[in-house]
Amino acid sequence: MHLTLPANKTVNLTNKPGSIISNSSLTGKIILILALLCLLSQVSNAQPPTFVRNCDFEPVENCDFIEIDTSAENTWVVAKPQKVFFDSAYSNDYAIMTDSINTYPADNHSYFDIPITLSFGNISFDFWHKFDTDTLEDGGYITISYDSGGTWYNILDVGIQIDTFFSNAGGWSQYSNSFYTDSSILFNGERGFSGNSGDWMRTQFTLYWYIPVSFGNFWGNGDIIVRFNFVSDSVDNGKEGWMIDSLKVFEERQGNVKELNQQNFNLFPNPAN
């Protein structure tokens, strides 16, 4: 049996005298598996991370992939910050925040969504943010739904990877862990960002091999929704809330069988013994 790999690489797996597996069918199977793995590594050709969307929330930018809740109680706005702690955006003039002038109200739940339709691969989020809330009571957290909003899961519960993030130039980049943890529990039982961030902080997370296969355009009215939530309890503490800027979304698509040139793959005999 011959397995012809790309770049004219051939492995002879014929079970006959003088072949590399003449004395052991087990050895032959192992070599066949290794050869196939070698082939698959060339076929998949995992592409470098692809920059998909970048939103600095400036008026001239196309941030239409972000959907802000339109209900009357929603406090998320895209504007120039005019508060004490929220005194300026991270980049340029505009950011998205829980009200640009007033402190956030009591008994509030505000959110904005990022709907996703993704072919097989990973998706990563990168953003800068500041927060000022009643510690371990009010705060912001991120959830995901795989059924168009029917069921929501805190992002900590769905197999994300914290710390490791794809850079725009390709490859891996390491950043400090700046995500909330299981011990950061808000008044509603969700884990989230709470207290005072002190300054701008950068947070990244990757939905690592966790997006189901979906066909169609990457952006659109898909079943998957990533939601940025902000909640407050019944006590108004005069805090400023949550502000986010320089939001980037990346994807890493994996190669597929259509990338394989059939002329570079020959298996003899067929079926193999």
Backbone as numpy.savetxt, mean C-alpha at the origin, in Angstrom:
# Nx Ny Nz CAx CAy CAz Cx Cy Cz
15.32 -35.31 -21.14 14.47 -34.12 -21.14 15.35 -32.89 -21.14
15.00 -31.90 -21.94 15.73 -30.64 -22.00 14.80 -29.50 -21.62
15.28 -28.59 -20.83 14.54 -27.38 -20.48 15.35 -26.20 -20.99
14.82 -25.52 -21.99 15.53 -24.40 -22.58 15.06 -23.11 -21.95
15.97 -22.40 -21.30 15.64 -21.18 -20.61 15.93 -19.99 -21.50
15.42 -18.81 -21.15 15.78 -17.60 -21.91 17.28 -17.43 -21.96
17.72 -16.71 -22.92 19.15 -16.47 -23.17 19.85 -17.78 -23.53
19.08 -18.69 -24.18 19.63 -19.93 -24.70 20.29 -20.80 -23.63
19.71 -20.79 -22.43 20.23 -21.62 -21.34 19.43 -22.92 -21.31
20.15 -24.06 -21.35 19.49 -25.36 -21.40 19.99 -26.23 -20.27
19.06 -26.92 -19.63 19.41 -27.90 -18.62 19.01 -29.26 -19.13
19.94 -30.19 -19.17 19.68 -31.54 -19.63 19.23 -32.39 -18.46
17.97 -32.82 -18.50 17.42 -33.61 -17.41 17.02 -35.00 -17.88
17.60 -35.48 -18.94 17.24 -36.78 -19.49 17.77 -37.90 -18.61
16.93 -38.86 -18.30 17.33 -39.97 -17.45 17.96 -41.07 -18.31
19.24 -40.89 -18.61 19.97 -41.87 -19.40 21.42 -41.84 -18.96
22.19 -42.88 -19.29 23.59 -42.91 -18.86 24.33 -41.67 -19.31
25.09 -41.12 -18.36 25.86 -39.92 -18.65 25.12 -38.63 -18.38
23.80 -38.75 -18.07 23.06 -37.53 -17.77 23.29 -37.14 -16.32
22.88 -35.93 -15.96 23.15 -35.42 -14.62 22.25 -36.04 -13.57
21.23 -36.80 -13.98 20.34 -37.41 -13.00 20.21 -38.92 -13.22
21.21 -39.52 -13.78 21.10 -40.92 -14.17 20.90 -41.85 -12.98
21.34 -41.47 -11.78 21.33 -42.38 -10.66 20.22 -42.12 -9.65
19.47 -41.05 -9.82 18.47 -40.75 -8.79 17.33 -39.95 -9.37
16.12 -40.53 -9.35 14.95 -39.79 -9.82 14.64 -38.63 -8.89
14.95 -38.81 -7.60 14.73 -37.73 -6.63 15.61 -36.54 -6.96
16.89 -36.84 -7.25 17.79 -35.76 -7.62 17.28 -35.05 -8.87
16.77 -35.83 -9.79 16.24 -35.24 -11.03 15.09 -34.30 -10.76
14.21 -34.72 -9.87 13.07 -33.87 -9.54 13.52 -32.56 -8.89
14.53 -32.67 -8.01 15.04 -31.47 -7.35 15.63 -30.51 -8.36
16.42 -31.08 -9.31 17.05 -30.23 -10.32 16.00 -29.60 -11.21
14.94 -30.38 -11.54 13.87 -29.83 -12.36 13.19 -28.67 -11.67
12.94 -28.84 -10.37 12.31 -27.75 -9.61 13.19 -26.51 -9.60
14.50 -26.72 -9.37 15.42 -25.58 -9.36 15.47 -24.90 -10.71
15.45 -25.70 -11.78 15.47 -25.11 -13.12 14.22 -24.30 -13.39
13.07 -24.85 -12.95 11.82 -24.12 -13.15 11.79 -22.83 -12.34
12.33 -22.88 -11.11 12.41 -21.67 -10.30 13.29 -20.62 -10.97
14.37 -21.08 -11.56 15.26 -20.17 -12.28 14.52 -19.52 -13.43
13.73 -20.33 -14.13 12.94 -19.80 -15.25 11.93 -18.79 -14.77
11.20 -19.15 -13.68 10.17 -18.25 -13.19 10.74 -16.92 -12.71
11.94 -16.96 -12.15 12.55 -15.71 -11.69 12.83 -14.79 -12.86
13.11 -15.36 -14.05 13.34 -14.54 -15.22 12.03 -14.13 -15.87
11.02 -15.04 -15.76 9.73 -14.73 -16.37 9.04 -13.61 -15.62
9.03 -13.71 -14.26 8.26 -12.74 -13.49 8.85 -11.35 -13.61
10.20 -11.27 -13.59 10.84 -9.96 -13.76 10.13 -8.91 -12.95
10.05 -9.08 -11.66 9.34 -8.12 -10.81 9.80 -6.71 -11.13
8.86 -5.90 -11.58 9.20 -4.57 -12.03 9.47 -3.66 -10.84
10.29 -2.64 -11.03 10.51 -1.69 -9.94 9.21 -0.97 -9.60
9.10 -0.44 -8.40 7.89 0.26 -7.99 7.51 1.34 -8.98
6.23 1.43 -9.25 5.73 2.40 -10.21 5.05 3.54 -9.47
5.51 4.74 -9.71 4.86 5.91 -9.12 3.50 6.07 -9.75
2.46 6.06 -8.94 1.11 6.09 -9.47 0.45 7.46 -9.29
0.33 7.90 -8.06 -0.31 9.19 -7.82 0.43 9.95 -6.72
0.48 11.25 -6.88 1.10 12.14 -5.89 0.17 13.32 -5.69
-0.24 13.57 -4.46 -1.13 14.68 -4.20 -0.55 15.57 -3.10
-0.20 16.80 -3.48 0.21 17.82 -2.51 -0.95 18.74 -2.15
-2.15 18.42 -2.70 -3.39 19.12 -2.40 -3.41 20.56 -2.88
-2.53 20.90 -3.82 -2.58 22.22 -4.41 -3.74 22.30 -5.41
-4.33 23.48 -5.61 -5.51 23.61 -6.48 -5.28 23.14 -7.91
-4.06 23.26 -8.41 -3.80 22.91 -9.80 -3.56 21.41 -9.97
-3.47 20.65 -8.89 -3.17 19.23 -8.98 -4.42 18.40 -9.16
-4.21 17.24 -9.78 -5.31 16.30 -9.97 -5.32 15.30 -8.82
-6.11 15.59 -7.81 -6.22 14.70 -6.65 -7.58 14.01 -6.64
-8.12 13.75 -7.84 -9.47 13.21 -7.90 -9.55 11.76 -7.46
-8.42 11.11 -7.17 -8.47 9.75 -6.65 -8.82 9.74 -5.16
-8.89 10.92 -4.54 -9.28 11.04 -3.14 -10.73 11.51 -3.07
-11.56 10.79 -2.34 -12.98 11.12 -2.21 -13.28 11.53 -0.77
-13.62 12.79 -0.58 -13.94 13.31 0.76 -15.42 13.14 1.03
-15.75 12.64 2.21 -17.15 12.48 2.60 -17.88 13.82 2.50
-19.07 13.80 1.93 -19.82 15.04 1.70 -20.91 15.30 2.75
-20.97 14.48 3.81 -21.99 14.69 4.83 -21.72 15.97 5.62
-22.76 16.49 6.26 -22.66 17.78 6.96 -21.68 17.74 8.12
-21.53 16.59 8.78 -20.65 16.51 9.94 -19.18 16.32 9.58
-18.89 16.09 8.30 -17.51 15.88 7.91 -16.69 17.15 8.09
-15.48 17.01 8.64 -14.62 18.17 8.89 -13.39 18.22 7.98
-13.16 17.18 7.17 -11.99 17.18 6.28 -12.15 18.23 5.19
-11.14 19.08 5.05 -11.14 20.10 4.00 -9.74 20.20 3.41
-9.66 20.58 2.16 -8.39 20.91 1.52 -8.28 22.42 1.51
-7.29 22.96 2.23 -7.20 24.42 2.39 -5.81 24.79 2.90
-5.60 26.10 3.07 -4.39 26.60 3.72 -4.61 26.55 5.23
-3.76 25.87 5.98 -3.94 25.79 7.44 -3.76 27.15 8.10
-4.66 27.46 9.06 -4.62 28.75 9.74 -4.84 28.57 11.24
-4.15 27.60 11.82 -4.26 27.36 13.24 -2.91 27.64 13.91
-2.82 27.31 15.18 -1.57 27.54 15.92 -0.55 26.45 15.61
-0.93 25.18 15.81 -0.03 24.07 15.52 -0.07 23.75 14.02
-1.25 23.78 13.44 -1.39 23.60 12.00 -1.24 24.97 11.35
-0.02 25.47 11.28 0.20 26.83 10.79 0.65 26.89 9.34
1.05 25.76 8.77 1.47 25.74 7.37 1.45 24.31 6.86
1.35 24.16 5.54 1.38 22.84 4.91 2.81 22.31 4.91
2.96 21.02 4.66 4.30 20.45 4.59 5.00 20.89 3.30
4.28 20.88 2.20 4.83 21.33 0.92 3.88 22.34 0.29
4.41 23.42 -0.19 3.61 24.49 -0.80 2.60 25.05 0.20
1.36 25.30 -0.24 0.43 26.06 0.61 -0.73 25.25 1.18
-1.13 24.20 0.48 -2.36 23.50 0.84 -2.09 22.11 1.42
-3.04 21.65 2.25 -3.01 20.30 2.81 -4.46 19.89 3.06
-4.66 18.64 3.44 -5.99 18.19 3.84 -5.98 18.04 5.36
-7.03 18.55 6.03 -7.03 18.58 7.49 -8.46 18.62 8.03
-8.57 18.37 9.34 -9.87 18.44 9.99 -10.14 19.89 10.38
-10.66 20.63 9.42 -10.96 22.07 9.49 -9.66 22.87 9.47
-9.68 23.92 8.68 -8.46 24.73 8.50 -8.35 25.88 9.50
-9.45 26.19 10.21 -9.46 27.34 11.12 -9.81 26.92 12.55
-10.86 26.12 12.70 -11.39 25.79 14.02 -10.81 24.47 14.55
-10.90 24.30 15.86 -10.57 23.02 16.46 -11.66 22.01 16.09
-11.34 20.73 16.21 -12.34 19.74 15.79 -13.45 19.63 16.83
-14.67 19.33 16.41 -15.81 19.25 17.33 -15.84 17.91 18.08
-16.65 17.86 19.14 -16.88 16.62 19.87 -17.84 15.73 19.10
-17.85 14.45 19.44 -18.77 13.47 18.85 -18.74 13.51 17.32
-17.56 13.40 16.78 -17.42 13.52 15.34 -16.69 12.31 14.74
-17.13 11.90 13.57 -16.41 10.91 12.76 -16.35 11.44 11.34
-15.17 11.80 10.90 -14.96 12.32 9.55 -13.97 11.42 8.82
-14.10 11.33 7.51 -13.20 10.45 6.76 -13.09 10.89 5.30
-12.02 10.43 4.66 -11.92 10.50 3.21 -11.42 9.15 2.70
-11.79 8.81 1.47 -11.54 7.49 0.91 -10.61 7.53 -0.30
-9.92 6.42 -0.52 -9.15 6.19 -1.74 -9.59 4.84 -2.30
-10.50 4.83 -3.30 -10.92 3.56 -3.91 -9.81 3.01 -4.81
-9.69 1.69 -4.85 -8.62 1.05 -5.60 -9.14 -0.14 -6.38
-8.74 -0.22 -7.64 -8.87 -1.44 -8.42 -7.47 -1.79 -8.86
-6.96 -2.94 -8.43 -5.55 -3.25 -8.62 -5.36 -4.63 -9.18
-4.53 -4.75 -10.20 -4.11 -6.07 -10.64 -3.11 -6.62 -9.65
-2.72 -7.88 -9.81 -1.94 -8.58 -8.80 -0.64 -7.85 -8.47
-0.42 -7.55 -7.20 0.80 -6.87 -6.79 0.65 -6.24 -5.42
1.58 -5.36 -5.08 1.58 -4.67 -3.79 1.19 -3.21 -4.00
0.67 -2.60 -2.96 0.38 -1.17 -3.02 0.90 -0.52 -1.75
1.54 0.64 -1.91 2.17 1.33 -0.79 1.69 2.77 -0.69
1.58 3.25 0.55 1.17 4.62 0.81 2.30 5.34 1.56
2.47 6.61 1.24 3.51 7.43 1.85 2.93 8.81 2.07
2.96 9.32 3.30 2.40 10.65 3.54 3.09 11.30 4.74
3.04 12.63 4.77 3.51 13.43 5.90 2.29 13.94 6.65
2.38 13.98 7.99 1.21 14.42 8.74 1.59 14.97 10.11
0.66 15.74 10.66 0.73 16.24 12.03 -0.61 15.95 12.70
-0.58 15.70 14.00 -1.85 15.52 14.70 -1.77 16.11 16.09
-2.92 16.57 16.57 -3.04 17.18 17.89 -4.41 16.81 18.43
-4.46 15.81 19.33 -5.73 15.28 19.81 -5.66 15.00 21.31
-6.81 14.71 21.89 -6.88 14.25 23.26 -6.25 12.85 23.32
-5.18 12.69 24.07 -4.39 11.46 24.05 -5.21 10.22 24.41
-5.10 9.21 23.55 -5.76 7.91 23.72 -7.27 8.02 23.87
-7.81 9.08 23.34 -9.26 9.22 23.27 -9.67 9.52 21.83
-9.25 10.69 21.34 -9.54 11.09 19.96 -8.33 10.77 19.08
-8.55 10.68 17.78 -7.41 10.45 16.90 -7.78 9.99 15.51
-6.74 9.67 14.73 -6.92 9.24 13.36 -6.44 7.81 13.16
-7.12 7.09 12.29 -6.73 5.72 11.99 -7.12 5.39 10.55
-6.53 4.32 10.04 -6.72 3.94 8.64 -7.37 2.57 8.58
-8.42 2.47 7.77 -9.13 1.19 7.61 -9.17 0.82 6.13
-9.50 -0.45 5.87 -9.61 -0.93 4.50 -10.84 -1.82 4.38
-11.52 -1.72 3.25 -12.67 -2.58 2.96 -12.42 -3.30 1.64
-12.77 -4.59 1.61 -12.65 -5.38 0.38 -14.01 -5.65 -0.26
-15.07 -5.05 0.30 -16.40 -5.30 -0.25 -17.18 -4.00 -0.42
-16.51 -3.01 -0.97 -17.14 -1.71 -1.30 -17.70 -1.00 -0.07
-17.09 -1.18 1.08 -17.51 -0.46 2.28 -18.44 -1.23 3.18
-18.74 -2.49 2.86 -19.63 -3.28 3.71 -18.97 -3.66 5.02
-17.70 -4.01 4.97 -16.95 -4.43 6.16 -15.62 -3.69 6.18
-15.24 -3.19 7.35 -13.99 -2.42 7.48 -13.06 -3.08 8.47
-11.75 -3.03 8.15 -10.72 -3.58 9.01 -9.66 -2.51 9.27
-9.21 -2.43 10.51 -8.08 -1.56 10.79 -6.88 -2.08 10.00
-6.10 -1.16 9.47 -5.01 -1.53 8.59 -4.00 -2.44 9.29
-3.95 -2.42 10.62 -3.05 -3.31 11.36 -3.47 -4.77 11.26
-4.71 -5.03 10.86 -5.24 -6.38 10.88 -5.21 -7.09 9.54
-4.64 -6.48 8.52 -4.76 -7.06 7.18 -3.42 -7.36 6.52
-2.40 -7.64 7.30 -1.16 -8.11 6.72 -0.32 -7.05 6.05
-0.29 -5.85 6.62 0.54 -4.81 6.03 1.98 -4.99 6.45
2.86 -4.31 5.76 4.26 -4.27 6.15 4.59 -2.82 6.50
5.04 -2.60 7.74 5.43 -1.27 8.20 6.93 -1.11 8.02
7.37 0.12 7.82 8.81 0.42 7.77 9.40 0.30 6.38
9.05 -0.75 5.65 9.70 -1.02 4.38 8.84 -0.45 3.26
9.47 0.33 2.43 8.68 1.06 1.44 9.44 1.15 0.13
8.71 1.17 -0.95 9.30 1.32 -2.26 9.63 2.78 -2.53
10.84 3.04 -2.98 11.20 4.41 -3.34 10.82 4.66 -4.79
10.71 5.92 -5.15 10.30 6.27 -6.51 11.31 5.79 -7.53
12.58 5.71 -7.15 13.63 5.31 -8.08 13.73 3.79 -8.21
12.99 3.06 -7.41 13.06 1.61 -7.46 13.86 1.08 -6.28
13.64 -0.18 -5.96 14.34 -0.79 -4.85 13.62 -0.54 -3.53
14.29 -0.90 -2.47 13.69 -0.76 -1.14 14.33 0.40 -0.39
13.53 1.07 0.39 14.05 2.11 1.27 13.54 1.83 2.68
14.37 2.08 3.67 13.99 1.83 5.05 13.78 3.16 5.77
12.69 3.24 6.51 12.39 4.42 7.30 12.05 3.98 8.71
12.11 4.93 9.63 11.77 4.60 11.00 10.30 4.26 11.13
9.98 3.46 12.11 8.61 3.04 12.32 7.82 4.20 12.92
6.91 4.75 12.15 6.12 5.89 12.62 4.64 5.61 12.49
4.27 4.35 12.64 2.86 3.96 12.56 2.33 3.73 13.97
1.03 3.82 14.14 0.46 3.53 15.45 0.53 2.02 15.72
0.37 1.64 16.98 0.53 0.25 17.39 -0.74 -0.26 18.06
-0.70 -1.52 18.46 -1.85 -2.14 19.13 -2.15 -1.50 20.48
-1.17 -0.82 21.07 -1.39 -0.20 22.38 -1.99 1.20 22.27
-2.08 1.74 21.06 -2.63 3.09 20.86 -4.12 2.99 20.59
-4.90 2.79 21.64 -6.32 2.52 21.50 -7.14 3.78 21.76
-8.00 4.13 20.81 -8.86 5.30 20.93 -10.14 4.96 21.69
-10.97 5.97 21.93 -12.17 5.76 22.76 -13.15 4.77 22.13
-13.13 4.63 20.78 -14.06 3.73 20.11 -13.50 2.32 19.94
-12.34 2.05 20.54 -11.74 0.73 20.45 -10.80 0.54 19.29
-10.76 1.50 18.37 -9.83 1.41 17.25 -8.43 1.83 17.69
-7.42 1.29 17.04 -6.05 1.75 17.25 -5.76 2.85 16.25
-5.04 3.89 16.71 -4.80 5.01 15.81 -3.76 5.98 16.32
-3.54 7.03 15.52 -2.65 8.12 15.92 -3.37 9.00 16.93
-2.69 9.34 18.03 -3.34 10.12 19.08 -2.29 10.91 19.84
-2.74 11.99 20.48 -1.81 12.85 21.22 -1.29 13.96 20.33
-0.02 14.32 20.52 0.58 15.39 19.71 1.84 14.85 19.02
1.90 15.00 17.71 3.02 14.47 16.93 4.30 15.26 17.14
4.20 16.47 17.67 5.38 17.30 17.89 5.80 18.10 16.67
5.74 17.48 15.52 6.12 18.13 14.26 5.59 17.25 13.14
5.98 17.59 11.92 5.63 16.73 10.80 6.32 15.39 10.95
5.60 14.32 10.67 6.20 12.99 10.68 5.79 12.25 9.41
6.69 11.40 8.95 6.45 10.65 7.72 6.03 9.22 8.07
4.97 8.77 7.43 4.48 7.41 7.67 4.30 6.70 6.33
4.71 5.44 6.31 4.53 4.60 5.13 3.97 3.25 5.54
3.17 2.66 4.68 2.75 1.28 4.89 2.50 0.64 3.53
2.71 -0.67 3.49 2.54 -1.42 2.25 1.53 -2.54 2.46
0.53 -2.61 1.61 -0.36 -3.76 1.58 0.38 -4.83 0.79
1.15 -5.62 1.51 2.16 -6.49 0.94 1.57 -7.83 0.53
1.42 -8.05 -0.80 0.83 -9.27 -1.33 -0.55 -9.50 -0.74
-1.27 -8.44 -0.50 -2.56 -8.62 0.16 -3.73 -8.10 -0.66
-3.45 -7.51 -1.82 -4.54 -7.03 -2.66 -5.04 -8.17 -3.54
-6.34 -8.49 -3.50 -6.85 -9.56 -4.36 -6.69 -9.21 -5.84
-6.70 -10.23 -6.68 -6.59 -9.99 -8.11 -7.85 -9.28 -8.60
-7.68 -8.25 -9.36 -8.79 -7.51 -9.92 -8.39 -7.02 -11.30
-9.31 -7.03 -12.22 -9.01 -6.62 -13.57 -9.57 -5.22 -13.83
-8.98 -4.55 -14.79 -9.42 -3.21 -15.12 -8.35 -2.20 -14.78
-8.72 -0.94 -14.83 -7.77 0.13 -14.53 -7.44 0.14 -13.05
-6.24 0.65 -12.77 -5.82 0.71 -11.36 -6.76 1.58 -10.56
-7.07 2.76 -11.09 -7.94 3.69 -10.37 -9.34 3.58 -10.93
-10.31 3.55 -10.07 -11.69 3.45 -10.52 -12.58 3.06 -9.36
-13.78 2.68 -9.68 -14.75 2.34 -8.65 -14.64 0.86 -8.30
-13.52 0.50 -7.69 -13.27 -0.89 -7.35 -13.89 -1.26 -6.03
-13.76 -2.54 -5.67 -14.32 -3.04 -4.43 -13.46 -2.67 -3.22
-12.20 -2.32 -3.45 -11.27 -2.05 -2.35 -11.25 -0.55 -2.05
-11.39 -0.19 -0.77 -11.37 1.21 -0.36 -10.44 1.35 0.84
-9.50 2.28 0.76 -8.67 2.64 1.91 -9.23 3.94 2.48
-9.51 3.95 3.77 -10.19 5.09 4.40 -9.34 5.69 5.52
-9.20 7.02 5.49 -8.54 7.77 6.56 -9.64 8.36 7.45
-9.69 7.87 8.70 -10.75 8.25 9.64 -10.22 9.18 10.72
-11.09 10.08 11.19 -10.79 10.85 12.39 -12.02 10.81 13.29
-11.81 10.51 14.59 -12.93 10.40 15.53 -12.65 11.20 16.79
-13.73 11.70 17.39 -13.62 12.41 18.68 -14.74 11.96 19.60
-14.48 11.98 20.90 -15.49 11.57 21.87 -16.37 12.76 22.25
-17.09 12.64 23.34 -18.07 13.66 23.72 -17.46 14.88 24.40
-16.16 14.86 24.69 -15.50 15.97 25.38 -14.72 16.82 24.38
-15.01 18.10 24.35 -14.29 19.02 23.46 -13.07 19.57 24.21
-11.88 19.20 23.75 -10.65 19.61 24.41 -9.92 20.73 23.67
-10.53 21.29 22.66 -9.92 22.41 21.94 -8.65 22.03 21.19
-8.58 20.81 20.67 -7.41 20.35 19.92 -7.63 20.56 18.41
-6.52 20.48 17.67 -6.58 20.87 16.25 -6.90 19.73 15.29
-6.65 18.47 15.68 -7.06 17.36 14.82 -5.92 16.68 14.08
-6.12 16.45 12.79 -5.18 15.70 11.96 -5.00 16.43 10.64
-3.76 16.60 10.21 -3.44 17.25 8.94 -2.48 16.36 8.15
-2.76 16.19 6.86 -1.98 15.30 5.99 -1.56 16.05 4.74
-0.34 15.80 4.29 0.16 16.44 3.07 1.09 15.47 2.34
1.39 15.81 1.10 2.32 15.03 0.27 1.98 13.54 0.30
0.74 13.25 -0.05 0.26 11.87 -0.07 0.64 11.21 -1.39
1.36 10.11 -1.31 1.78 9.37 -2.50 1.28 7.94 -2.42
0.90 7.40 -3.56 0.48 6.01 -3.65 1.30 5.34 -4.75
1.89 4.20 -4.40 2.72 3.44 -5.34 2.11 2.05 -5.52
2.46 1.42 -6.62 2.14 0.01 -6.78 3.35 -0.72 -7.35
3.42 -2.01 -7.04 4.41 -2.88 -7.66 3.65 -4.01 -8.31
3.62 -4.02 -9.62 2.97 -5.10 -10.35 3.97 -6.19 -10.64
3.53 -7.43 -10.48 4.39 -8.57 -10.77 4.24 -8.97 -12.23
5.28 -9.58 -12.76 5.24 -10.07 -14.14 4.21 -11.19 -14.27
3.85 -11.52 -15.49 2.88 -12.58 -15.70 3.29 -13.39 -16.92
2.55 -14.44 -17.18 2.95 -15.37 -18.23 2.95 -14.74 -19.60
2.24 -13.65 -19.81 2.24 -13.01 -21.11 3.58 -12.41 -21.44
4.44 -12.22 -20.42 5.76 -11.66 -20.66 6.75 -12.70 -21.16
6.35 -13.97 -21.14 7.24 -15.04 -21.56 7.18 -15.24 -23.07
8.32 -15.21 -23.70 8.41 -15.52 -25.12 8.44 -17.04 -25.26
7.40 -17.64 -25.85 7.29 -19.08 -25.92 8.44 -19.72 -26.68
9.06 -18.97 -27.56 10.18 -19.52 -28.31 11.38 -19.79 -27.42
11.42 -19.18 -26.25 12.54 -19.37 -25.34 12.32 -20.49 -24.34
11.19 -21.18 -24.47 10.86 -22.22 -23.50 10.53 -23.50 -24.25
11.37 -24.53 -24.08 11.17 -25.81 -24.74 11.36 -26.92 -23.73
10.41 -27.83 -23.66 10.46 -28.93 -22.72 10.38 -30.23 -23.50
11.42 -31.06 -23.43 11.46 -32.33 -24.15 11.84 -33.47 -23.19
11.30 -34.66 -23.28 10.08 -34.92 -24.05 8.85 -34.38 -23.34
7.74 -34.38 -23.97 6.51 -33.88 -23.40 5.40 -34.90 -23.64
4.87 -35.58 -22.61 5.19 -35.34 -21.20 6.55 -35.90 -20.81
7.12 -35.31 -19.72 8.42 -35.75 -19.24 8.28 -37.00 -18.42
9.30 -37.82 -18.43 9.27 -39.05 -17.62 9.65 -38.74 -16.17
